mmCIF file of C-alpha atoms in Angstrom:
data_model
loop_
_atom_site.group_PDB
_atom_site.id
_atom_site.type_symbol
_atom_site.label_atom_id
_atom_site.label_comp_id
_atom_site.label_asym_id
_atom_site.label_seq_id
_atom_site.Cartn_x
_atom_site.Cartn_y
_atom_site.Cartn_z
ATOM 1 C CA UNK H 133 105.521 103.527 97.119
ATOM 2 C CA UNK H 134 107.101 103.197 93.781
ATOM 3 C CA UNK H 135 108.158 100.084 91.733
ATOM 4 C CA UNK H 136 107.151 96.402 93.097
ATOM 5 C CA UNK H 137 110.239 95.120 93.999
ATOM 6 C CA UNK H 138 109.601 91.243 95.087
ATOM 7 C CA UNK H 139 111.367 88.918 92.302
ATOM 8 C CA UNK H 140 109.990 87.352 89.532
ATOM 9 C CA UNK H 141 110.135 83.716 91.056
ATOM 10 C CA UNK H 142 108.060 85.040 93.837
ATOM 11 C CA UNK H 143 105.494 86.852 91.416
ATOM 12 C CA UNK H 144 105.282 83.304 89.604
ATOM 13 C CA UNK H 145 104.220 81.330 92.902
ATOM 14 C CA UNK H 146 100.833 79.682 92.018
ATOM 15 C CA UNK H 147 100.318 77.773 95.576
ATOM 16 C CA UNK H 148 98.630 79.265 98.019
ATOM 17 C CA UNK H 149 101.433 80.045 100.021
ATOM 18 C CA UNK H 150 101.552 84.165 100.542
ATOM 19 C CA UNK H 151 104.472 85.499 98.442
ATOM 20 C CA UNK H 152 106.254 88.625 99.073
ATOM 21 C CA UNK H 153 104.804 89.657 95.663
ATOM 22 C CA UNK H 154 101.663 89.013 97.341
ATOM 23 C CA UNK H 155 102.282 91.296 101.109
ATOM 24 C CA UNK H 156 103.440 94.244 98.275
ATOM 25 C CA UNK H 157 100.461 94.061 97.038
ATOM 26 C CA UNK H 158 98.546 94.545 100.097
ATOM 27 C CA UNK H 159 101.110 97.402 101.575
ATOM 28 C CA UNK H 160 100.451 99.589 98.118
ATOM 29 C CA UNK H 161 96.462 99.496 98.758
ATOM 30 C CA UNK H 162 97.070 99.985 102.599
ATOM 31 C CA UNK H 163 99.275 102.912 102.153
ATOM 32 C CA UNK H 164 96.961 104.399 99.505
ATOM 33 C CA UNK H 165 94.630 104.611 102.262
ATOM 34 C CA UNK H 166 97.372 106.243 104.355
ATOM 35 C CA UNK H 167 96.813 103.424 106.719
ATOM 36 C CA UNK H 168 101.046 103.479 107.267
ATOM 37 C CA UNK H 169 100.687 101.120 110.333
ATOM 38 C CA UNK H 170 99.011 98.705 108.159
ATOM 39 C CA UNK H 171 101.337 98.194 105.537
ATOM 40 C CA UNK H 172 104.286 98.567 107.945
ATOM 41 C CA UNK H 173 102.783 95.301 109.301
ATOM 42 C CA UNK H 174 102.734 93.468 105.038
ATOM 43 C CA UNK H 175 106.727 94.978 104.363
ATOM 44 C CA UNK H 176 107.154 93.049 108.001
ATOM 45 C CA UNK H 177 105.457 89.811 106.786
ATOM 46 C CA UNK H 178 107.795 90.411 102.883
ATOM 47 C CA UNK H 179 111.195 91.028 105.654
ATOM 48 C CA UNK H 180 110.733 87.693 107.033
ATOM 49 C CA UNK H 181 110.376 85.712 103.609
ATOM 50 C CA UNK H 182 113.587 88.054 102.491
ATOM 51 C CA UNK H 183 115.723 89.259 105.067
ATOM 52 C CA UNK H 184 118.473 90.078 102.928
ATOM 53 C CA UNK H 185 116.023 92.739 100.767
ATOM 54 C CA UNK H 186 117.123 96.277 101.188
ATOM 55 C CA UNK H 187 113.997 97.549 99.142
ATOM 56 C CA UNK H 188 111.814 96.101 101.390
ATOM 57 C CA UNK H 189 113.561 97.621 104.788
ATOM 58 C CA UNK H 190 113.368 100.739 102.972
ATOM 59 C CA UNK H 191 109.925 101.019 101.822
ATOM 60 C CA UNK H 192 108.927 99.885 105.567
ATOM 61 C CA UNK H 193 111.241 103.283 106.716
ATOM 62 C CA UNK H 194 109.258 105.109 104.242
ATOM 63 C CA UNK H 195 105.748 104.271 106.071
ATOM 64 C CA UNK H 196 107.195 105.075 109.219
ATOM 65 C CA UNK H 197 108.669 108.627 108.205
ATOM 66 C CA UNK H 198 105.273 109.686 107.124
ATOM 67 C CA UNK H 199 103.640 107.699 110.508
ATOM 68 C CA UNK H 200 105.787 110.099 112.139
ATOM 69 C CA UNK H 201 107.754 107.348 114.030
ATOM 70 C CA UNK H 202 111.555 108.732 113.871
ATOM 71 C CA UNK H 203 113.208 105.735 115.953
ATOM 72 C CA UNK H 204 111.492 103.050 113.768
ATOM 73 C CA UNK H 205 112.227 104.654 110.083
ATOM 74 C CA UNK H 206 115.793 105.343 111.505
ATOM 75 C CA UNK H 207 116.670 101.536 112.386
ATOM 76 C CA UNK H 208 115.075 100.579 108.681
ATOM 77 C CA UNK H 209 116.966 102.975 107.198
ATOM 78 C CA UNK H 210 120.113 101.690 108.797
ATOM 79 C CA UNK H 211 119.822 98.326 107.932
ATOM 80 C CA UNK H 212 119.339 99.265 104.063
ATOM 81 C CA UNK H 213 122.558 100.962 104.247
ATOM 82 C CA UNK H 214 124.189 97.982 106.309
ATOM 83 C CA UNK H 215 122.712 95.805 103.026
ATOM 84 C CA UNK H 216 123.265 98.427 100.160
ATOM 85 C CA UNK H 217 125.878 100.991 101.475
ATOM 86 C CA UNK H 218 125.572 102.929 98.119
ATOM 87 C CA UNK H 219 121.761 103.548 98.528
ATOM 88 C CA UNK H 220 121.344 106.982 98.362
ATOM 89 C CA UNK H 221 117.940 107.072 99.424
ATOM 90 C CA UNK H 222 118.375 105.428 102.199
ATOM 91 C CA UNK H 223 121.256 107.660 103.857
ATOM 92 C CA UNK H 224 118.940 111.285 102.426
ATOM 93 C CA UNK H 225 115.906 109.399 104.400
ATOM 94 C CA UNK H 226 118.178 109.265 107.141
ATOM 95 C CA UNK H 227 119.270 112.868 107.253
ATOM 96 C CA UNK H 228 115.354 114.181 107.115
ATOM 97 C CA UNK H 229 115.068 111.891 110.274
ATOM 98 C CA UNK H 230 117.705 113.768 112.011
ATOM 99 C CA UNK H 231 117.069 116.859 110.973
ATOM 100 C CA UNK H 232 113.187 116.279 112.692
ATOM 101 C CA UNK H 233 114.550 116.077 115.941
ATOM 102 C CA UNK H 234 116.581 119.621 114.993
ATOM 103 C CA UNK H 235 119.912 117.257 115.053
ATOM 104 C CA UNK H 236 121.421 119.440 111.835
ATOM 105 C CA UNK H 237 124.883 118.175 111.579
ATOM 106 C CA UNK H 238 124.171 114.450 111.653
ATOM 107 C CA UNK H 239 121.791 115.314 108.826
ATOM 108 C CA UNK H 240 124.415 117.188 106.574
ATOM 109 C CA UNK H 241 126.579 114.055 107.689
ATOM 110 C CA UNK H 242 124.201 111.338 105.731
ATOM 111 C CA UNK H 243 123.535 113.888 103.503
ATOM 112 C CA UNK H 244 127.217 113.866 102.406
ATOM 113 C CA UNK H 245 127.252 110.314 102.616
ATOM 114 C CA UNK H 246 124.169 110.447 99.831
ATOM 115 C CA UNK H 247 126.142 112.541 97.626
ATOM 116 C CA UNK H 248 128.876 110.633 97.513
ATOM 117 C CA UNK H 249 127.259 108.067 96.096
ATOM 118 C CA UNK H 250 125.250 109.893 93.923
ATOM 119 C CA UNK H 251 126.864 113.115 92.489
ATOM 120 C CA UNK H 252 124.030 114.265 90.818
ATOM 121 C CA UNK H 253 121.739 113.972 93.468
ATOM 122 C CA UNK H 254 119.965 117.214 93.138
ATOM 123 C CA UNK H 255 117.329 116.709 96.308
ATOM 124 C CA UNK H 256 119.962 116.007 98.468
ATOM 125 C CA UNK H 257 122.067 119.148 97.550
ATOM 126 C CA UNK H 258 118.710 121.425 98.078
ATOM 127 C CA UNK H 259 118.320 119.518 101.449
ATOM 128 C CA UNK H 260 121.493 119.874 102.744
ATOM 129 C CA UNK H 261 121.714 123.472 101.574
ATOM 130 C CA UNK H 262 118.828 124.013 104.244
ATOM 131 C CA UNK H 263 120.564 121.904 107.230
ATOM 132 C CA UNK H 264 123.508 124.553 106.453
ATOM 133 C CA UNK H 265 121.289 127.752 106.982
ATOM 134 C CA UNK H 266 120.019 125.939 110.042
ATOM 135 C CA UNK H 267 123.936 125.789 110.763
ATOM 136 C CA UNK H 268 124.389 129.608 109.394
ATOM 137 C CA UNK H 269 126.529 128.288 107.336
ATOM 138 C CA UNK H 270 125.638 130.505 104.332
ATOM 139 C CA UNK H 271 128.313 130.636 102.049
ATOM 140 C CA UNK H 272 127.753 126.538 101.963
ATOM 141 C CA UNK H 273 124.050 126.889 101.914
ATOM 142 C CA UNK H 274 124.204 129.112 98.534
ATOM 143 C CA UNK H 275 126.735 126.937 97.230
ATOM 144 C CA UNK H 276 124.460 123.675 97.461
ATOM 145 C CA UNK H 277 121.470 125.559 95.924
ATOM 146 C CA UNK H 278 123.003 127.012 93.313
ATOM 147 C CA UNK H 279 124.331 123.341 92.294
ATOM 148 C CA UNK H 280 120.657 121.771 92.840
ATOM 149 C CA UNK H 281 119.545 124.441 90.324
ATOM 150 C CA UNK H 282 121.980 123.592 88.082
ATOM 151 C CA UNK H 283 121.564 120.041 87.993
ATOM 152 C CA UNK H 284 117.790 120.845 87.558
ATOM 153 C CA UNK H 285 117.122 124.610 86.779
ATOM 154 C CA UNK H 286 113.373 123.442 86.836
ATOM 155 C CA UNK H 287 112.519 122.199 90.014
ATOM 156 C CA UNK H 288 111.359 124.853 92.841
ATOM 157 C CA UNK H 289 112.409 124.688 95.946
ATOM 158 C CA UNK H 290 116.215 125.683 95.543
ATOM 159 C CA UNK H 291 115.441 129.101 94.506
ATOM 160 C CA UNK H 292 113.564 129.334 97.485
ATOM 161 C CA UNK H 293 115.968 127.969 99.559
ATOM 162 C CA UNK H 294 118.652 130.248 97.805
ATOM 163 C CA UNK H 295 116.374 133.474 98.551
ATOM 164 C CA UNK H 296 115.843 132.554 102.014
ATOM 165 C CA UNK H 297 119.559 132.427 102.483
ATOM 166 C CA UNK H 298 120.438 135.409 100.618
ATOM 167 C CA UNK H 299 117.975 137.335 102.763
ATOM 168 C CA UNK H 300 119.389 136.151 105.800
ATOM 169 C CA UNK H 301 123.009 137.527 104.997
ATOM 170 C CA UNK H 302 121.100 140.942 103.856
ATOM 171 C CA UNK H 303 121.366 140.376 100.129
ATOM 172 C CA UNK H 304 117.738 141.561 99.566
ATOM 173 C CA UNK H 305 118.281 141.937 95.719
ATOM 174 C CA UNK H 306 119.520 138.762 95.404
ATOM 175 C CA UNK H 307 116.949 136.842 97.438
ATOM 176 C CA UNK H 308 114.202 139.201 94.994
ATOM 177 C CA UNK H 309 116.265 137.492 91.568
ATOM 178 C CA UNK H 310 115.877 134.057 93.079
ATOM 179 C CA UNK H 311 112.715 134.579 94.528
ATOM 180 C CA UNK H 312 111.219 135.978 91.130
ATOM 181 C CA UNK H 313 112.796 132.782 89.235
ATOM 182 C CA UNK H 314 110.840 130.515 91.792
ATOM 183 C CA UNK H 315 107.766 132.386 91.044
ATOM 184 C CA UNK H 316 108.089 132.433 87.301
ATOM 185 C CA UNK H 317 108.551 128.331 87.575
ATOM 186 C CA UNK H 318 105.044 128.476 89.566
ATOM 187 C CA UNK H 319 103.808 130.443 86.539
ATOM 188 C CA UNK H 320 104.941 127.928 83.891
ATOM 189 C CA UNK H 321 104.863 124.484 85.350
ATOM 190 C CA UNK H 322 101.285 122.735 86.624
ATOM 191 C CA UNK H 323 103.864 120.051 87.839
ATOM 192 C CA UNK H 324 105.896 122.539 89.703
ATOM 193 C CA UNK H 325 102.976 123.545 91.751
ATOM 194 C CA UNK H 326 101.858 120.310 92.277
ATOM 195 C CA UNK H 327 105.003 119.626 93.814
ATOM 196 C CA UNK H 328 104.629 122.491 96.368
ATOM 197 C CA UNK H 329 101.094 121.501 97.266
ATOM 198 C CA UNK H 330 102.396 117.743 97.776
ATOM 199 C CA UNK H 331 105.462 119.067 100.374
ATOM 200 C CA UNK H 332 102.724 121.591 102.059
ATOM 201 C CA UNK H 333 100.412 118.440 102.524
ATOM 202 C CA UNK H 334 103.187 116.720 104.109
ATOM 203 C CA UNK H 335 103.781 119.122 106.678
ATOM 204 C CA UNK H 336 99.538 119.503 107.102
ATOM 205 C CA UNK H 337 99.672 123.075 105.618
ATOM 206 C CA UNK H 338 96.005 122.155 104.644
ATOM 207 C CA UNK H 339 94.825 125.433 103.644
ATOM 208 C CA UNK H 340 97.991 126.151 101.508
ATOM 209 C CA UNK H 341 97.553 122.441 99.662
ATOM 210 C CA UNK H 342 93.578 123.584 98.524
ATOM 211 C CA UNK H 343 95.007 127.026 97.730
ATOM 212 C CA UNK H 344 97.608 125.371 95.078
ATOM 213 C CA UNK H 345 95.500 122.549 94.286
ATOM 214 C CA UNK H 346 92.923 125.100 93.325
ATOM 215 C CA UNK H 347 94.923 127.301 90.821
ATOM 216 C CA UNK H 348 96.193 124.048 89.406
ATOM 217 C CA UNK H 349 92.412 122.656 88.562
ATOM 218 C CA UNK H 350 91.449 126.378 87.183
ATOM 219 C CA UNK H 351 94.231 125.701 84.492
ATOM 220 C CA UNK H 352 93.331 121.717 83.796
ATOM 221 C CA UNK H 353 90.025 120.642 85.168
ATOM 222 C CA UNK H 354 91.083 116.790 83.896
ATOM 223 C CA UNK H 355 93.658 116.336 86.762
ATOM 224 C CA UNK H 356 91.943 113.761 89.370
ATOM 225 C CA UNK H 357 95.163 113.389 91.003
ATOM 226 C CA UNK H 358 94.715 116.906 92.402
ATOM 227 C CA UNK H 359 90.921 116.765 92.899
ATOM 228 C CA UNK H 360 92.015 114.193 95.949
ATOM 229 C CA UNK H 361 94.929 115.596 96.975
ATOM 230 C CA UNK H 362 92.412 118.364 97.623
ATOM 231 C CA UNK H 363 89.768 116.335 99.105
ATOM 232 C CA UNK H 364 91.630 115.050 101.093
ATOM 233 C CA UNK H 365 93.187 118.174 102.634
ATOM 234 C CA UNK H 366 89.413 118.955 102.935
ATOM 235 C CA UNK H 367 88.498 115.986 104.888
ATOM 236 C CA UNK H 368 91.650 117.104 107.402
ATOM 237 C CA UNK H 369 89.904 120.309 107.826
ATOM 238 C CA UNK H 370 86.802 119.005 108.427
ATOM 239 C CA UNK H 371 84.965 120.501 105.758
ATOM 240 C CA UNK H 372 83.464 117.579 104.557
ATOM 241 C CA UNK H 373 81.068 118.885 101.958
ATOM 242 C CA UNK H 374 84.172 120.326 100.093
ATOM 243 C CA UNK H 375 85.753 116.949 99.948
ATOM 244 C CA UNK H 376 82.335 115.363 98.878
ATOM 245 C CA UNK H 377 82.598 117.827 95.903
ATOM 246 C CA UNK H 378 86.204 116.796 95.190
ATOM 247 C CA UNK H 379 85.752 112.931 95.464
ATOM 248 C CA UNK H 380 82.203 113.770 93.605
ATOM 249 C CA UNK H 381 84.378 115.393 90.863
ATOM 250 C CA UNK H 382 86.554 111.867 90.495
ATOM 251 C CA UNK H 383 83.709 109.268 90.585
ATOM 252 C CA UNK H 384 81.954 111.689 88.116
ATOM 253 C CA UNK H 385 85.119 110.814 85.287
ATOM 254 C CA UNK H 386 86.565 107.525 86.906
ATOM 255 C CA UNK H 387 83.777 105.599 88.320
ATOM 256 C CA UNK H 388 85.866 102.488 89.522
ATOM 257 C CA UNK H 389 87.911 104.955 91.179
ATOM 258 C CA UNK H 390 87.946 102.446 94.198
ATOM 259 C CA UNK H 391 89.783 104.992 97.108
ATOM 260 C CA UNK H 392 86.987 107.908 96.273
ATOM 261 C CA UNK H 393 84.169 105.929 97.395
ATOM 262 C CA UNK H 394 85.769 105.033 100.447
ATOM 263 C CA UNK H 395 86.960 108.780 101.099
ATOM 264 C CA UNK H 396 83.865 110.249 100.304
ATOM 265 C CA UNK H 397 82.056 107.519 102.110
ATOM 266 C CA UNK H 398 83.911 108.225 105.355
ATOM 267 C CA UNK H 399 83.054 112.140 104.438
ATOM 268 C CA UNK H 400 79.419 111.308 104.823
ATOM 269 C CA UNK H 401 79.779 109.193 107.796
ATOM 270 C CA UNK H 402 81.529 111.747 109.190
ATOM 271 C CA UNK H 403 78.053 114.659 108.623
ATOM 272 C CA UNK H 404 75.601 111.618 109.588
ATOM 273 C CA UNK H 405 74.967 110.488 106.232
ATOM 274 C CA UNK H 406 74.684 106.802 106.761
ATOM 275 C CA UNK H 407 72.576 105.855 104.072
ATOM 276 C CA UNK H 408 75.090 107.919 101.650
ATOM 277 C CA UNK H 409 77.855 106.067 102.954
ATOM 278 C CA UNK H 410 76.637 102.993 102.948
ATOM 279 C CA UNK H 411 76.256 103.156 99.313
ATOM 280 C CA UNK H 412 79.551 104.154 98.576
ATOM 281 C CA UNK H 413 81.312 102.005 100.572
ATOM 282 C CA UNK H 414 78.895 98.758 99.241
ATOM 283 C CA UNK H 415 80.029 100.452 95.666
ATOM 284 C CA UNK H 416 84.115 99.982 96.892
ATOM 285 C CA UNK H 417 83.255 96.361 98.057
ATOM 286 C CA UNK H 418 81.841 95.561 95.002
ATOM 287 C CA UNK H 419 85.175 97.223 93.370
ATOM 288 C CA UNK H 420 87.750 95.665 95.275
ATOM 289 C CA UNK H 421 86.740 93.751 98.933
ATOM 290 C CA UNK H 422 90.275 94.219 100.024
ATOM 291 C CA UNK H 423 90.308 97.646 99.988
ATOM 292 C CA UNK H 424 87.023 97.568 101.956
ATOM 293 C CA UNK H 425 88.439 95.086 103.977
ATOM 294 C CA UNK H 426 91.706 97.551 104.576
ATOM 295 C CA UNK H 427 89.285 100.567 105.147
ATOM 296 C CA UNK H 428 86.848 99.191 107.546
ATOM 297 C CA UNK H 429 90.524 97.807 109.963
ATOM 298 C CA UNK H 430 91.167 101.400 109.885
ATOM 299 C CA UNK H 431 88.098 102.958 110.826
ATOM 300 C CA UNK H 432 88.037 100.845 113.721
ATOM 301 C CA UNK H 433 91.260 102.054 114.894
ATOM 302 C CA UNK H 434 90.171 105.530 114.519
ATOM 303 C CA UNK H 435 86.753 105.486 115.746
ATOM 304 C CA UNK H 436 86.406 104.293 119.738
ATOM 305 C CA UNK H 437 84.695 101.490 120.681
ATOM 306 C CA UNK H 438 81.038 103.128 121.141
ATOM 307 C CA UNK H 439 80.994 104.939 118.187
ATOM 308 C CA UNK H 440 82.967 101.940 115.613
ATOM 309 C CA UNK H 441 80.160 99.370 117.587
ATOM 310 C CA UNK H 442 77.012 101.652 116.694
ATOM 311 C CA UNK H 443 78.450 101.892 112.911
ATOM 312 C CA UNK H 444 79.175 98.636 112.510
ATOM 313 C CA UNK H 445 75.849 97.102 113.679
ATOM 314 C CA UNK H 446 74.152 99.861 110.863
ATOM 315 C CA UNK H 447 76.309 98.446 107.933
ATOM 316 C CA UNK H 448 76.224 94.247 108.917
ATOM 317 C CA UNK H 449 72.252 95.666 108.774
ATOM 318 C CA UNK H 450 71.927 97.136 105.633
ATOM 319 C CA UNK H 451 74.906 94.863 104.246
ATOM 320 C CA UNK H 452 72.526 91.545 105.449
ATOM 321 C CA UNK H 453 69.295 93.243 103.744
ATOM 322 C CA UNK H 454 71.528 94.096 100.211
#
């Protein structure tokens, strides 16, 4: 979720009336959880004070792309372009939607539709470059590569995309050149590899996320943003020591890092460690109650009923005694 986009009118609303400023709010701390059906449920409550928002409809397709629900980001992505038909986003959203269900053409279709609108729109030529080797359509393929590298010579995936091609039409020496340039990008850019260990985490390539994630932490030990993006891939896993280290490793240089107590606390829940975990997550009520609020909605939807029951009557315990 990027920028808040409710109005400034809204923002300003002192009664206590919720404002769509207000539902944003909510969404950011329920998605930074990665509980998407949450905060699909705040962008629904900001859609009926706005109707007419695009931003909204799209951030609400967003959740849904990454909750893995195809039919539901496809109608919000719709209606943004029926509000905004020059949002780019929007119709590139709309072509990774298609291109899910192995539909290839209507994804070069929107994809088309996003570079129209935006000429320079270097994802969307890297992205439609792969729906065209899906299509074996090579020739077109190289030729949208080769213009997302030149918009951006810096960014990764192309020259992957453009080796991959090149290999497939037997060009082995060419798919080595753009292969090599990929690799020396890895070598010179922390950024760069971040970027591959976000898209690998995407697609739940755990292992490949902590191998990245690793080598970037070797070079700069400062970067908490990876230390979670690697606990996290931990907790996946199920090796839930590893992502105590990781969250350990964040509370240890940001200790009102709110989302680490609540990841490592579910880590310890997770290897028995109630007392552990009730200490952490007291520590992320104390920080910010509607986080804990947020979390504990969650773990009740992810837990079933005998096992969220027997946790719950431990922490309204301890919580009554604290």
């Amino acid at each position: 979720m990027k920028k808040d986009t409710t109005n400034s009118s809204e923002q300003e609303n002192t009664s206590n009336i919720p404002t769509a400023s207000y539902y944003y709010k909510r969404a950011c701390k329920r998605e930074a959880i990665r509980d998407y059906k949450g905060a699909t449920k705040e962008y629904k409550k900001m859609i009926k004070l706005e109707p007419k928002n695009p931003e909204y409809y799209f951030e609400q397709g967003k959740l849904y792309t990454q909750a893995k629900s195809s039919i539901f980001a496809g109608l919000c992505f719709i209606q943004v372009t029926q509000l905004n038909p020059l949002h780019h986003e929007a119709y590139y959203y709309l072509s990774i939607n298609f291109s899910d269900v192995l539909n290839y053409q209507k994804a070069v279709f929107y994809l088309n539709k996003a570079i129209k609108t935006k000429p320079d729109y270097q994802d969307a030529y890297e992205e439609r470059g792969k729906q065209k080797t899906h299509l074996k359509n090579y020739k077109g393929a190289i030729k949208d590569f080769q213009k997302a590298i030149k918009i951006n010579p810096n960014m990764l995936k192309p020259y992957y995309g453009l080796s991959e091609v090149k290999k497939l039409m037997g060009d082995e020496i060419g798919a080595m050149k753009a292969l090599i340039k990929g690799n020396n990008l890895i070598n010179n850019s922390i950024e760069t590899i971040l970027e591959f260990a976000k898209s690998f985490f995407k697609i739940e390539e755990y292992r490949k996320v902590i191998e990245h994630c690793t080598y970037i932490v070797n070079l700069n030990p400062n970067r908490l943003d990876v230390y979670y993006l690697r606990g996290e891939s931990n907790f996946e896993l199920k090796e839930y020591t590893e992502a105590i280290i990781d969250f350990d490793t964040i509370i240890n240089q940001d200790p009102l890092h709110v989302i680490a107590y609540l990841k490592r606390g579910s880590a310890k829940l997770k290897l028995k460690d109630r007392q552990g975990a009730f200490a952490d997550f007291k520590k992320a009520l104390e920080l910010d109650a509607e986080y804990f609020e947020f979390y504990f909605e969650k773990l009740s939807s992810e837990l079933n009923a005998e096992e969220f029951a027997e946790e719950m009557k431990f922490f309204i315990l301890n919580f009554k005694a604290a």
